[in-house]
Amino acid sequence: MDNIANMMDKIDRSILNIIQSKFPLESHPYFIIGKQIGITEEEAFERIKRLRKIGIIRRIGANFDSAKLGFKSTLCAAKVSPDKLDNFIATVNECPGVTHNYLRSHEYNVWFTLIDSSWEELCTIIDNISIKTGVKILNLPKTQLYKIKVNFKMEE
């Protein structure tokens, strides 16, 4: 990772500071980004493209408050044996409502979050995954929202 981090200059770091939580919602966002740090729209776009290619930027996208949009969500955990792991993960990842899917070093070794328009549909999806994979899933509905906003200061 040090080698990748060393591939960034001050301009790259300035771009990252801007786009972490202030990506311009404009028809020409790269023009706005460039203007803020003194480069052209084209250079801003090319730098962001390069940062994605080398893995510094994983994704550029919005985060929505799903509950305010009427959706239901839940955290799921499963104890998956090594011989069922690949199939279980593939089955979970086929579901459009899965937003995260993680392996953990724990008795419950697979954790994922699921979102859908109704609680009944969420439960049906979880039941279908269990039937298809033969793995019982622990359903842990959200009772309180915890959102941690993190911005990494990229330059002094």
Backbone as ProteinMPNN parsed JSONL, in Angstrom:
{"seq_chain_A": "MDNIANMMDKIDRSILNIIQSKFPLESHPYFIIGKQIGITEEEAFERIKRLRKIGIIRRIGANFDSAKLGFKSTLCAAKVSPDKLDNFIATVNECPGVTHNYLRSHEYNVWFTLIDSSWEELCTIIDNISIKTGVKILNLPKTQLYKIKVNFKMEE", "coords_chain_A": {"N_chain_A": [[0.829, -1.203, 0.0], [2.023, 1.211, 0.668], [3.576, 1.812, -1.598], [1.595, 2.424, -3.49], [0.364, 4.633, -2.258], [2.474, 6.396, -2.419], [2.365, 7.053, -5.053], [0.805, 9.218, -5.362], [0.392, 12.728, -5.71], [0.418, 16.132, -4.412], [-1.777, 17.34, -5.659], [-3.435, 15.147, -6.322], [-4.068, 14.344, -3.718], [-5.453, 16.597, -2.842], [-7.691, 16.461, -4.49], [-8.846, 14.08, -3.503], [-9.508, 14.939, -0.917], [-11.605, 16.662, -1.515], [-13.559, 15.058, -2.872], [-14.362, 13.109, -1.052], [-16.582, 13.769, 0.621], [-17.762, 15.933, -0.499], [-18.457, 15.875, -3.189], [-19.143, 17.517, -6.145], [-22.466, 18.146, -7.057], [-23.215, 18.713, -9.857], [-23.599, 19.602, -13.34], [-21.141, 19.502, -14.542], [-19.05, 18.197, -12.798], [-16.276, 17.674, -12.608], [-15.111, 19.905, -13.635], [-15.712, 21.763, -11.639], [-14.318, 20.616, -9.467], [-11.7, 20.75, -10.487], [-11.436, 23.534, -10.769], [-11.497, 24.316, -8.095], [-9.005, 23.511, -7.197], [-7.188, 24.451, -8.991], [-6.687, 23.249, -11.54], [-7.365, 21.847, -14.822], [-10.613, 20.78, -16.034], [-10.397, 18.411, -17.503], [-7.948, 17.384, -16.563], [-8.597, 16.931, -13.867], [-10.578, 14.944, -14.161], [-9.067, 12.89, -15.433], [-7.155, 12.355, -13.458], [-8.766, 11.388, -11.359], [-9.791, 9.129, -12.614], [-7.386, 7.675, -12.903], [-6.743, 7.304, -10.175], [-8.8, 5.609, -9.455], [-8.169, 3.411, -11.05], [-5.721, 2.525, -9.936], [-6.571, 1.728, -7.492], [-6.942, 3.392, -5.286], [-9.308, 4.879, -5.117], [-12.296, 3.31, -4.586], [-14.974, 3.499, -5.213], [-17.371, 5.783, -6.482], [-20.118, 7.346, -5.395], [-23.484, 7.917, -4.216], [-24.784, 7.962, -0.859], [-27.692, 6.869, 0.61], [-30.384, 7.486, 2.887], [-31.926, 4.837, 3.661], [-34.138, 4.115, 5.249], [-35.647, 6.47, 5.396], [-36.526, 6.499, 2.844], [-38.383, 4.564, 2.88], [-37.554, 1.928, 3.049], [-36.631, -1.255, 4.485], [-34.146, -2.698, 6.594], [-31.639, -5.119, 7.494], [-29.199, -6.813, 9.494], [-27.338, -9.677, 8.876], [-26.124, -12.839, 9.968], [-24.105, -15.76, 9.673], [-23.157, -19.147, 10.318], [-20.963, -20.723, 8.504], [-19.803, -23.608, 7.044], [-16.547, -24.563, 5.79], [-16.779, -26.11, 3.404], [-19.175, -25.253, 2.332], [-18.91, -22.609, 1.903], [-18.169, -21.111, -0.518], [-20.434, -21.478, -2.192], [-22.441, -20.418, -0.535], [-21.666, -17.703, -0.259], [-21.791, -16.885, -2.961], [-24.526, -17.224, -3.437], [-25.668, -15.394, -1.622], [-24.585, -13.038, -2.671], [-25.935, -12.866, -5.067], [-28.308, -11.657, -4.521], [-30.087, -8.719, -5.016], [-30.536, -6.848, -2.984], [-28.465, -6.965, -1.166], [-26.101, -5.179, 0.534], [-23.627, -5.19, 1.771], [-21.143, -7.678, 2.342], [-19.339, -9.764, 4.277], [-16.501, -11.689, 5.296], [-15.631, -13.064, 8.417], [-13.431, -13.672, 11.187], [-14.68, -15.591, 13.188], [-17.119, -17.416, 15.086], [-19.609, -17.043, 13.857], [-19.124, -16.665, 10.719], [-19.753, -15.379, 8.316], [-21.084, -12.317, 7.44], [-23.674, -10.166, 6.477], [-25.454, -7.372, 5.037], [-28.808, -6.553, 4.358], [-31.316, -5.141, 2.344], [-34.636, -4.104, 1.647], [-37.927, -3.413, 0.289], [-39.904, -4.181, 2.077], [-40.487, -5.665, 5.309], [-41.443, -8.273, 5.301], [-40.634, -9.205, 2.787], [-37.862, -9.097, 3.113], [-37.503, -11.123, 5.042], [-38.393, -13.316, 3.556], [-36.43, -13.418, 1.545], [-34.169, -14.042, 3.113], [-34.989, -16.529, 4.141], [-35.128, -17.957, 1.711], [-32.421, -17.959, 0.919], [-31.379, -19.538, 2.965], [-32.743, -21.977, 2.507], [-31.798, -22.621, -0.062], [-29.045, -22.905, 0.393], [-28.723, -24.464, 2.642], [-27.931, -23.398, 5.038], [-28.392, -21.976, 8.175], [-29.528, -18.731, 8.955], [-28.842, -15.994, 10.971], [-30.93, -13.427, 11.841], [-30.679, -10.093, 12.359], [-32.32, -7.513, 13.078], [-32.251, -3.957, 12.511], [-32.215, -1.789, 15.232], [-31.412, 0.624, 16.037], [-29.948, 3.411, 14.457], [-26.65, 3.681, 13.432], [-24.359, 5.725, 12.197], [-21.303, 6.325, 10.977], [-19.336, 8.842, 10.035], [-16.541, 9.266, 8.16], [-13.801, 11.118, 7.267], [-10.814, 11.197, 5.593], [-8.032, 13.025, 6.141], [-6.099, 14.156, 3.627], [-3.969, 15.768, 3.076], [-1.638, 18.11, 4.443]], "CA_chain_A": [[0.0, 0.0, 0.0], [2.901, 2.378, 0.682], [3.947, 2.148, -2.968], [0.452, 3.076, -4.132], [0.218, 5.956, -1.654], [3.563, 7.221, -2.928], [2.07, 7.411, -6.44], [-0.064, 10.394, -5.345], [1.028, 14.0, -5.392], [-0.424, 17.051, -3.653], [-3.03, 17.562, -6.397], [-4.262, 13.952, -6.089], [-4.54, 14.391, -2.335], [-6.474, 17.658, -2.784], [-8.893, 15.901, -5.118], [-9.444, 13.127, -2.557], [-10.144, 15.708, 0.159], [-12.869, 17.223, -2.014], [-14.589, 14.099, -3.291], [-14.803, 12.219, 0.023], [-17.945, 14.071, 1.05], [-18.249, 17.164, -1.131], [-18.443, 15.717, -4.635], [-20.109, 18.488, -6.658], [-23.643, 17.657, -7.769], [-23.317, 19.683, -10.943], [-23.518, 18.956, -14.655], [-19.712, 19.349, -14.851], [-18.396, 18.126, -11.483], [-14.819, 17.68, -12.697], [-14.756, 21.31, -13.823], [-15.78, 22.377, -10.303], [-13.189, 20.083, -8.699], [-10.496, 21.343, -11.046], [-11.423, 24.968, -10.45], [-11.187, 24.476, -6.669], [-7.585, 23.266, -6.904], [-6.347, 25.095, -9.986], [-6.357, 22.419, -12.696], [-8.464, 21.806, -15.791], [-11.634, 19.738, -15.898], [-9.841, 17.183, -18.084], [-6.938, 16.832, -15.652], [-9.303, 16.41, -12.69], [-11.2, 13.689, -14.569], [-8.018, 11.889, -15.674], [-6.556, 11.982, -12.171], [-9.726, 10.539, -10.643], [-9.79, 7.86, -13.346], [-6.146, 6.991, -12.53], [-6.854, 6.891, -8.774], [-9.671, 4.417, -9.457], [-7.44, 2.304, -11.678], [-4.692, 1.992, -9.033], [-7.215, 1.194, -6.301], [-7.11, 4.362, -4.199], [-10.754, 5.109, -5.082], [-13.051, 2.087, -4.885], [-16.307, 3.772, -5.722], [-17.919, 7.132, -6.345], [-21.563, 7.194, -5.406], [-24.233, 8.523, -3.122], [-25.331, 7.162, 0.227], [-29.046, 7.299, 0.893], [-31.003, 7.016, 4.12], [-32.925, 3.9, 3.143], [-35.359, 4.143, 6.07], [-36.433, 7.635, 4.99], [-37.111, 6.171, 1.543], [-39.392, 3.534, 3.103], [-36.992, 0.584, 3.001], [-36.285, -1.962, 5.722], [-32.834, -3.334, 6.473], [-31.255, -6.003, 8.586], [-27.87, -7.41, 9.495], [-27.457, -11.127, 8.937], [-24.893, -13.569, 10.282], [-24.251, -17.2, 9.444], [-22.045, -20.067, 10.571], [-20.866, -21.442, 7.24], [-18.664, -24.521, 7.004], [-15.676, -24.306, 4.639], [-17.249, -26.765, 2.181], [-20.357, -24.548, 1.82], [-18.63, -21.175, 1.885], [-18.236, -20.513, -1.86], [-21.823, -21.475, -2.64], [-23.199, -19.498, 0.308], [-21.3, -16.334, -0.638], [-22.333, -16.629, -4.297], [-25.976, -17.122, -3.302], [-25.945, -14.11, -0.973], [-24.227, -11.949, -3.574], [-26.927, -12.799, -6.149], [-29.466, -10.883, -4.064], [-29.871, -7.299, -5.295], [-30.626, -6.028, -1.778], [-27.286, -7.112, -0.305], [-25.246, -3.995, 0.405], [-22.3, -5.549, 2.265], [-20.996, -9.102, 2.621], [-17.997, -9.864, 4.827], [-16.015, -12.851, 6.038], [-15.078, -12.702, 9.724], [-12.803, -14.729, 11.981], [-15.629, -15.704, 14.296], [-18.032, -18.55, 14.941], [-20.434, -16.575, 12.741], [-18.031, -16.234, 9.849], [-20.234, -14.562, 7.202], [-22.01, -11.27, 7.85], [-24.102, -9.343, 5.344], [-26.607, -6.515, 5.261], [-29.836, -6.757, 3.344], [-32.307, -4.069, 2.321], [-35.742, -4.335, 0.725], [-39.045, -2.499, 0.507], [-40.771, -4.605, 3.179], [-39.923, -6.629, 6.255], [-41.847, -9.599, 4.857], [-39.769, -9.59, 1.67], [-36.541, -9.374, 3.694], [-37.557, -12.452, 5.672], [-38.504, -14.289, 2.467], [-35.105, -13.531, 0.928], [-33.31, -14.769, 4.06], [-35.455, -17.921, 4.126], [-34.727, -18.569, 0.435], [-30.971, -18.216, 0.976], [-31.196, -20.692, 3.86], [-33.226, -23.183, 1.812], [-30.911, -22.901, -1.193], [-27.684, -23.228, 0.825], [-28.706, -25.345, 3.797], [-27.275, -22.691, 6.142], [-29.292, -21.15, 8.975], [-29.075, -17.341, 9.004], [-29.277, -15.198, 12.115], [-31.482, -12.161, 11.369], [-30.494, -9.106, 13.424], [-32.907, -6.256, 12.577], [-31.745, -2.692, 13.041], [-33.044, -1.147, 16.244], [-30.926, 1.99, 16.139], [-29.055, 3.75, 13.355], [-25.316, 4.17, 13.742], [-23.655, 6.136, 10.989], [-20.024, 6.93, 11.291], [-18.805, 9.537, 8.865], [-15.102, 9.375, 8.27], [-13.066, 11.789, 6.214], [-9.386, 11.058, 5.801], [-7.319, 14.227, 5.713], [-5.087, 13.657, 2.708], [-2.825, 16.685, 2.958], [-1.462, 18.989, 5.601]], "C_chain_A": [[0.863, 1.252, 0.0], [3.285, 2.795, -0.717], [2.82, 2.868, -3.693], [0.275, 4.483, -3.578], [1.298, 6.902, -2.153], [3.341, 7.652, -4.365], [1.186, 8.664, -6.522], [0.752, 11.642, -5.032], [0.024, 14.885, -4.645], [-1.773, 17.288, -4.345], [-3.97, 16.373, -6.213], [-4.869, 13.999, -4.693], [-5.618, 15.465, -2.156], [-7.79, 17.172, -3.383], [-9.596, 14.952, -4.152], [-10.117, 13.849, -1.399], [-11.508, 16.235, -0.274], [-13.92, 16.137, -2.21], [-15.045, 13.145, -2.195], [-16.228, 12.51, 0.469], [-18.494, 15.351, 0.441], [-18.164, 17.06, -2.65], [-19.505, 16.636, -5.209], [-21.258, 17.83, -7.434], [-24.004, 18.69, -8.821], [-23.24, 18.936, -12.261], [-22.063, 18.733, -15.084], [-18.915, 19.287, -13.548], [-16.87, 18.212, -11.55], [-14.291, 19.084, -12.986], [-14.702, 22.008, -12.467], [-14.6, 21.918, -9.452], [-11.894, 20.726, -9.181], [-10.35, 22.802, -10.667], [-11.01, 25.195, -8.989], [-9.701, 24.3, -6.376], [-6.637, 23.766, -7.986], [-5.854, 24.212, -11.12], [-7.56, 22.404, -13.644], [-9.445, 20.692, -15.444], [-11.083, 18.393, -16.376], [-8.817, 16.549, -17.152], [-7.592, 16.253, -14.403], [-9.913, 15.052, -13.008], [-10.158, 12.589, -14.741], [-7.356, 11.439, -14.377], [-7.487, 11.069, -11.372], [-9.789, 9.162, -11.305], [-8.546, 7.031, -12.966], [-6.203, 6.486, -11.078], [-7.788, 5.689, -8.62], [-8.914, 3.214, -9.978], [-6.4, 1.698, -10.728], [-5.26, 1.565, -7.679], [-7.328, 2.143, -5.125], [-8.596, 4.675, -4.016], [-11.44, 3.806, -5.469], [-14.348, 2.399, -5.599], [-16.615, 5.248, -5.543], [-19.424, 6.978, -6.451], [-22.186, 7.814, -4.182], [-24.589, 7.492, -2.057], [-26.696, 7.74, 0.582], [-29.492, 6.769, 2.243], [-32.171, 6.135, 3.7], [-34.222, 3.927, 3.946], [-36.247, 5.323, 5.684], [-37.073, 7.431, 3.625], [-38.117, 5.029, 1.641], [-38.867, 2.111, 3.077], [-36.719, 0.047, 4.398], [-34.923, -2.603, 5.515], [-32.55, -4.189, 7.692], [-29.817, -6.461, 8.397], [-28.055, -8.906, 9.668], [-26.105, -11.741, 9.234], [-25.15, -15.051, 10.085], [-22.971, -17.932, 9.811], [-21.959, -20.963, 9.341], [-19.612, -22.317, 7.252], [-17.843, -24.277, 5.744], [-16.178, -24.926, 3.336], [-18.47, -26.081, 1.563], [-20.103, -23.07, 1.56], [-18.783, -20.544, 0.503], [-19.677, -20.416, -2.363], [-22.657, -20.474, -1.846], [-22.932, -18.052, -0.11], [-21.887, -15.979, -2.0], [-23.846, -16.43, -4.234], [-26.363, -15.783, -2.677], [-25.698, -12.966, -1.957], [-25.157, -11.83, -4.782], [-28.111, -11.914, -5.792], [-29.212, -9.395, -4.267], [-29.881, -6.413, -4.053], [-29.453, -6.162, -0.831], [-26.368, -5.919, -0.537], [-23.821, -4.25, 0.876], [-22.295, -7.054, 2.532], [-19.548, -9.324, 3.035], [-17.729, -11.231, 5.439], [-15.405, -12.347, 7.335], [-14.418, -13.922, 10.353], [-13.618, -14.85, 13.265], [-16.456, -16.958, 14.061], [-19.051, -18.251, 13.828], [-19.466, -15.926, 11.757], [-18.463, -15.436, 8.618], [-21.299, -13.604, 7.733], [-22.403, -10.483, 6.605], [-25.28, -8.474, 5.751], [-27.534, -6.647, 4.069], [-30.866, -5.65, 3.478], [-33.387, -4.426, 1.311], [-36.893, -3.421, 1.115], [-39.967, -2.915, 1.655], [-40.058, -5.629, 4.06], [-40.241, -8.057, 5.808], [-40.939, -10.094, 3.727], [-38.351, -9.88, 2.155], [-36.502, -10.791, 4.267], [-37.657, -13.549, 4.621], [-37.154, -14.503, 1.796], [-34.173, -14.339, 1.82], [-33.693, -16.247, 4.087], [-35.011, -18.631, 2.847], [-33.231, -18.861, 0.378], [-30.703, -19.447, 1.832], [-31.607, -21.992, 3.189], [-32.253, -23.594, 0.721], [-29.533, -23.398, -0.751], [-27.61, -24.248, 1.957], [-28.026, -24.724, 5.013], [-28.307, -21.826, 6.856], [-28.688, -19.751, 9.104], [-29.682, -16.652, 10.22], [-29.686, -13.828, 11.594], [-31.445, -11.164, 12.525], [-31.015, -7.735, 12.964], [-32.324, -5.023, 13.267], [-32.73, -2.15, 14.068], [-32.638, 0.309, 16.44], [-29.928, 2.219, 15.011], [-27.733, 4.275, 13.899], [-24.636, 4.488, 12.424], [-22.386, 6.84, 11.428], [-19.484, 7.548, 10.007], [-17.309, 9.737, 9.091], [-14.57, 10.097, 7.05], [-11.589, 11.658, 6.545], [-8.697, 12.304, 5.263], [-6.112, 13.779, 4.899], [-3.876, 14.564, 2.57], [-2.775, 17.552, 4.206], [-2.103, 20.337, 5.34]], "O_chain_A": [[0.487, 2.258, -0.602], [3.323, 3.987, -1.019], [3.066, 3.822, -4.431], [0.059, 5.426, -4.339], [1.049, 8.099, -2.294], [4.051, 8.527, -4.86], [0.856, 9.12, -7.617], [1.669, 11.621, -4.212], [-1.07, 14.445, -4.294], [-2.796, 17.422, -3.674], [-5.164, 16.557, -5.976], [-6.055, 13.723, -4.516], [-6.579, 15.269, -1.411], [-8.866, 17.439, -2.848], [-10.816, 15.016, -4.002], [-11.18, 13.428, -0.941], [-12.454, 16.248, 0.514], [-15.056, 16.288, -1.758], [-16.03, 12.431, -2.386], [-17.008, 11.58, 0.674], [-19.573, 15.806, 0.821], [-17.837, 18.036, -3.324], [-20.665, 16.551, -4.805], [-21.026, 17.049, -8.357], [-24.972, 19.437, -8.682], [-22.857, 17.766, -12.294], [-21.792, 17.86, -15.908], [-18.182, 20.223, -13.227], [-16.241, 18.762, -10.646], [-13.161, 19.414, -12.626], [-13.764, 22.753, -12.18], [-13.955, 22.732, -8.792], [-11.088, 21.191, -8.375], [-9.268, 23.251, -10.289], [-10.276, 26.133, -8.679], [-9.188, 24.873, -5.415], [-5.429, 23.537, -7.916], [-4.74, 24.393, -11.612], [-8.637, 22.89, -13.301], [-9.14, 19.788, -14.666], [-11.283, 17.365, -15.728], [-8.809, 15.332, -16.965], [-7.184, 15.193, -13.928], [-9.786, 14.113, -12.222], [-10.345, 11.476, -14.249], [-7.034, 10.261, -14.221], [-7.039, 10.088, -10.779], [-9.835, 8.144, -10.615], [-8.65, 5.826, -12.737], [-5.764, 5.374, -10.789], [-7.581, 4.848, -7.745], [-9.003, 2.123, -9.415], [-6.217, 0.48, -10.717], [-4.52, 1.094, -6.815], [-7.774, 1.732, -4.054], [-9.085, 4.729, -2.887], [-11.198, 3.263, -6.547], [-14.775, 1.657, -6.484], [-16.179, 5.879, -4.58], [-19.942, 6.532, -7.475], [-21.497, 8.189, -3.233], [-24.68, 6.296, -2.338], [-26.837, 8.939, 0.821], [-29.028, 5.72, 2.689], [-33.265, 6.625, 3.42], [-35.301, 3.776, 3.373], [-37.47, 5.19, 5.648], [-38.045, 8.104, 3.283], [-38.645, 4.571, 0.628], [-39.659, 1.169, 3.083], [-36.593, 0.803, 5.361], [-34.579, -3.004, 4.404], [-33.132, -4.01, 8.761], [-29.296, -6.489, 7.283], [-28.838, -9.35, 10.508], [-25.069, -11.231, 8.806], [-26.26, -15.54, 10.298], [-21.864, -17.421, 9.644], [-22.786, -21.857, 9.158], [-18.501, -21.824, 7.447], [-18.385, -23.83, 4.734], [-16.018, -24.33, 2.272], [-18.771, -26.306, 0.391], [-20.975, -22.362, 1.056], [-19.469, -19.53, 0.37], [-20.084, -19.385, -2.898], [-23.484, -19.762, -2.415], [-23.866, -17.271, -0.293], [-22.424, -14.885, -2.175], [-24.384, -15.554, -4.912], [-27.283, -15.117, -3.153], [-26.503, -12.04, -2.061], [-25.164, -10.798, -5.452], [-28.84, -11.469, -6.679], [-28.232, -8.859, -3.749], [-29.291, -5.332, -4.067], [-29.448, -5.524, 0.222], [-25.915, -5.677, -1.656], [-22.896, -3.58, 0.416], [-23.318, -7.63, 2.903], [-18.632, -9.101, 2.243], [-18.618, -11.849, 6.024], [-14.736, -11.314, 7.349], [-14.801, -15.06, 10.083], [-13.269, -14.271, 14.294], [-16.481, -17.494, 12.952], [-19.318, -19.096, 12.974], [-19.045, -14.784, 11.942], [-17.611, -14.867, 7.936], [-22.268, -14.009, 8.375], [-21.552, -10.17, 5.772], [-26.012, -8.796, 6.687], [-27.1, -6.828, 2.931], [-31.242, -5.268, 4.586], [-33.098, -4.98, 0.25], [-36.842, -2.74, 2.139], [-40.733, -2.092, 2.156], [-39.161, -6.348, 3.62], [-39.4, -8.948, 5.926], [-40.529, -11.255, 3.712], [-37.706, -10.805, 1.663], [-35.575, -11.555, 4.0], [-37.059, -14.612, 4.786], [-36.774, -15.638, 1.511], [-33.464, -15.224, 1.338], [-32.822, -17.117, 4.058], [-34.568, -19.779, 2.895], [-32.819, -19.893, -0.152], [-29.893, -20.298, 1.465], [-30.903, -22.997, 3.289], [-31.918, -24.771, 0.59], [-28.92, -24.216, -1.437], [-26.553, -24.829, 2.204], [-27.594, -25.439, 5.917], [-29.013, -21.04, 6.224], [-27.488, -19.604, 9.334], [-30.888, -16.725, 10.456], [-28.879, -13.137, 10.972], [-32.101, -11.366, 13.547], [-30.235, -6.895, 12.514], [-31.961, -5.055, 14.443], [-33.93, -2.063, 13.807], [-33.414, 1.122, 16.942], [-29.159, 1.325, 14.658], [-27.701, 5.193, 14.719], [-24.373, 3.589, 11.626], [-22.42, 7.829, 12.161], [-19.215, 6.854, 9.027], [-16.886, 10.31, 10.095], [-14.867, 9.713, 5.919], [-11.166, 11.974, 7.657], [-8.771, 12.599, 4.07], [-5.216, 13.11, 5.414], [-2.861, 14.16, 2.003], [-3.765, 17.696, 4.924], [-2.061, 21.217, 6.2]]}, "name": "protein", "num_of_chains": 1, "seq": "MDNIANMMDKIDRSILNIIQSKFPLESHPYFIIGKQIGITEEEAFERIKRLRKIGIIRRIGANFDSAKLGFKSTLCAAKVSPDKLDNFIATVNECPGVTHNYLRSHEYNVWFTLIDSSWEELCTIIDNISIKTGVKILNLPKTQLYKIKVNFKMEE"}
